[in-house]
Coordinates of C-alpha atoms in Angstrom, one line a residue:
M1 CA -34.3 -37.9 -6.6
L2 CA -37.1 -36.5 -6.7
K3 CA -37.5 -37.4 -2.8
T4 CA -34.5 -35.1 -2.3
R5 CA -35.5 -32.8 -3.3
V6 CA -38.5 -32.9 -1.2
A7 CA -36.5 -33.9 2.3
L8 CA -33.9 -31.1 2.2
R9 CA -37.1 -28.8 1.4
K10 CA -38.7 -29.6 4.4
L11 CA -35.8 -29.6 6.6
H12 CA -34.7 -26.3 4.9
H13 CA -38.3 -24.6 5.1
W14 CA -38.5 -26.1 9.3
S15 CA -34.6 -25.3 10.3
A16 CA -34.4 -21.5 9.6
P17 CA -36.4 -20.9 12.6
L18 CA -34.8 -22.4 14.7
I19 CA -31.3 -20.8 14.6
V20 CA -33.6 -17.2 14.4
L21 CA -32.1 -15.7 17.3
P22 CA -28.6 -16.3 17.3
L23 CA -27.9 -16.1 13.9
G24 CA -29.9 -12.2 14.8
L25 CA -27.7 -11.6 17.4
V26 CA -24.5 -12.7 15.3
I27 CA -25.7 -10.8 12.5
A28 CA -25.7 -7.3 14.0
T29 CA -22.9 -7.9 17.1
G30 CA -20.8 -8.8 13.8
L31 CA -22.2 -5.6 12.3
L32 CA -20.6 -4.3 15.2
L33 CA -17.2 -5.6 15.0
L34 CA -16.6 -4.5 11.9
L35 CA -16.4 -1.2 12.8
K36 CA -15.5 -0.6 15.7
K37 CA -12.4 1.2 14.5
D38 CA -14.3 2.9 12.9
F39 CA -16.0 4.1 16.4
D40 CA -15.5 5.3 18.8
W41 CA -18.8 4.5 21.2
I42 CA -17.6 0.8 20.4
Q43 CA -14.0 0.9 20.8
P44 CA -11.6 3.6 21.6
A45 CA -9.3 4.9 19.2
T46 CA -6.1 4.3 20.1
L47 CA -3.6 8.5 20.5
T48 CA 0.1 8.4 20.6
G49 CA 2.1 9.7 22.8
Q50 CA 4.1 12.2 23.3
E51 CA 7.1 10.6 22.3
P52 CA 6.0 8.0 19.9
G53 CA 8.5 4.8 18.6
M54 CA 10.8 5.3 21.5
V55 CA 12.1 3.9 24.3
P56 CA 9.6 4.5 27.1
S57 CA 10.5 5.8 30.1
Q58 CA 8.6 4.9 32.0
T59 CA 8.8 1.4 34.0
L60 CA 5.0 -1.4 33.0
H61 CA 4.6 -1.3 37.3
Q62 CA 4.8 2.6 37.1
L63 CA 2.3 3.2 34.5
F64 CA 0.8 0.3 35.7
T65 CA 0.4 2.7 39.3
I66 CA -0.8 5.6 37.4
A67 CA -3.5 3.2 35.9
Q68 CA -4.5 2.1 39.5
S69 CA -5.4 6.3 40.5
I70 CA -8.3 6.1 37.5
P71 CA -10.9 4.9 39.4
Q72 CA -13.1 3.1 35.9
L73 CA -10.8 1.6 35.9
E74 CA -11.3 -0.1 39.4
L75 CA -8.1 -1.5 40.0
E76 CA -6.3 -3.4 43.1
N77 CA -3.4 -5.6 41.1
W78 CA -2.3 -6.7 38.0
T79 CA -5.1 -9.5 38.5
D80 CA -8.3 -7.2 38.4
L81 CA -7.0 -6.6 34.4
T82 CA -8.1 -8.3 31.2
R83 CA -5.7 -6.6 29.2
V84 CA -2.0 -4.6 29.0
D85 CA -1.3 -3.6 25.1
V86 CA 1.5 -2.0 23.9
R87 CA 2.0 0.9 21.4
T88 CA 5.5 1.3 21.7
D89 CA 5.3 3.0 17.9
R90 CA 2.1 5.3 19.4
G91 CA 4.5 5.8 22.9
V92 CA 1.4 4.2 24.6
V93 CA -0.7 1.4 26.9
K94 CA -3.9 0.6 27.3
F95 CA -4.5 -1.0 29.9
V96 CA -8.2 -2.7 30.5
S97 CA -10.3 -3.3 33.8
G98 CA -12.1 -6.5 34.3
N99 CA -14.7 -3.8 34.2
H100 CA -14.6 -2.9 30.7
W101 CA -13.2 0.1 31.0
E102 CA -9.4 1.0 29.0
A103 CA -6.5 4.0 30.7
Q104 CA -4.4 4.3 27.2
V105 CA -1.5 6.3 29.7
D106 CA 2.1 8.1 27.4
T107 CA 4.9 5.8 28.3
H108 CA 7.2 8.4 28.4
T109 CA 5.3 11.3 30.4
G110 CA 3.2 8.7 32.6
E111 CA -0.3 10.9 31.1
V112 CA -3.5 9.5 31.4
L113 CA -4.8 10.5 27.3
Q114 CA -7.3 8.5 27.7
V115 CA -10.5 6.8 29.1
A116 CA -13.1 5.3 27.9
Y117 CA -16.2 2.3 28.2
R118 CA -14.8 -0.3 25.8
R119 CA -18.0 -2.1 24.6
S120 CA -16.2 -4.0 21.8
D121 CA -15.0 -7.0 24.2
V122 CA -18.7 -6.9 25.7
I123 CA -20.1 -7.0 21.9
E124 CA -17.6 -9.9 20.5
S125 CA -18.6 -12.1 23.2
L126 CA -22.5 -11.9 22.6
H127 CA -20.8 -12.5 19.0
D128 CA -19.6 -15.4 19.8
G129 CA -21.7 -16.7 22.4
S130 CA -19.4 -16.8 26.6
Y131 CA -21.8 -14.0 26.8
F132 CA -24.6 -15.6 28.0
A133 CA -22.9 -18.9 30.5
G134 CA -19.6 -21.2 28.7
W135 CA -22.1 -23.7 27.7
T136 CA -24.2 -21.3 25.1
K137 CA -20.8 -21.0 22.8
H138 CA -21.1 -24.7 22.2
F139 CA -24.7 -25.7 22.9
V140 CA -25.9 -22.9 21.0
F141 CA -23.9 -20.7 18.7
L142 CA -22.2 -24.1 17.3
P143 CA -25.3 -25.9 16.6
A144 CA -26.7 -23.0 15.0
A145 CA -23.5 -22.6 12.8
L146 CA -24.4 -25.6 11.8
V147 CA -28.1 -25.9 10.7
V148 CA -26.3 -22.0 8.5
L149 CA -24.3 -24.0 6.7
F150 CA -26.1 -26.4 5.6
L151 CA -28.8 -23.7 5.2
W152 CA -26.5 -22.6 2.5
A153 CA -25.2 -26.5 1.1
S154 CA -29.2 -27.9 0.8
G155 CA -30.0 -24.0 -0.8
I156 CA -27.5 -24.2 -3.3
Y157 CA -27.5 -28.1 -4.4
L158 CA -32.1 -26.6 -4.3
F159 CA -31.2 -23.7 -6.8
V160 CA -29.0 -25.8 -8.9
I161 CA -31.8 -28.7 -9.5
T162 CA -33.9 -26.0 -9.7
Q163 CA -32.4 -24.7 -12.7
R164 CA -32.0 -27.6 -14.1
V165 CA -35.1 -28.9 -14.3
R166 CA -36.2 -25.2 -15.7
L167 CA -33.4 -25.5 -18.7
G168 CA -34.8 -29.3 -18.7
K169 CA -38.5 -27.7 -19.1
R170 CA -37.7 -25.0 -22.0
Q171 CA -35.6 -27.3 -23.8
R172 CA -38.7 -29.8 -24.7
L173 CA -41.0 -27.0 -25.0
V174 CA -38.5 -25.8 -27.4
K175 CA -37.8 -29.0 -29.3
K176 CA -41.7 -29.3 -29.2
V177 CA -42.4 -25.7 -30.8
F178 CA -39.7 -27.1 -33.6
D179 CA -40.5 -30.9 -34.1
N180 CA -43.7 -29.4 -35.0

């Protein structure tokens, strides 16, 4: 048991520096993603059109044509989009382009309600490691996550063993005092 504890402590000690950068990035971006609905800087708030909940009077193609006229989106065709988010309950369609710009268009009037940069997608790609290259997700961030899981489990084991040893020492000390 002592050898296991010493080996775990050494592994615990030396594996932590391996994950400092990926874990720090995951924690920082995770905090930002938790707050994405609270700060428009991270993800633009969803606005409401003139006729929320009503059947759109514009077709999706007409709304796309309106989105194409917005210079920031740089849209030539449908494949330039990464997301089309239809919010019928809000009466709005969000068009998100490959360059992370988002336009919200009223489904009833066709009015452009908002054009804003959407940072949440970039933050998410940093969070899972895919921002850097496809392979970093599986060969850097996944191993780092496994090391964190090991650190968590070994930390719990070391804590429990340490508490047991301390409790045993206290019990022996109390017994010694009462036996004398």
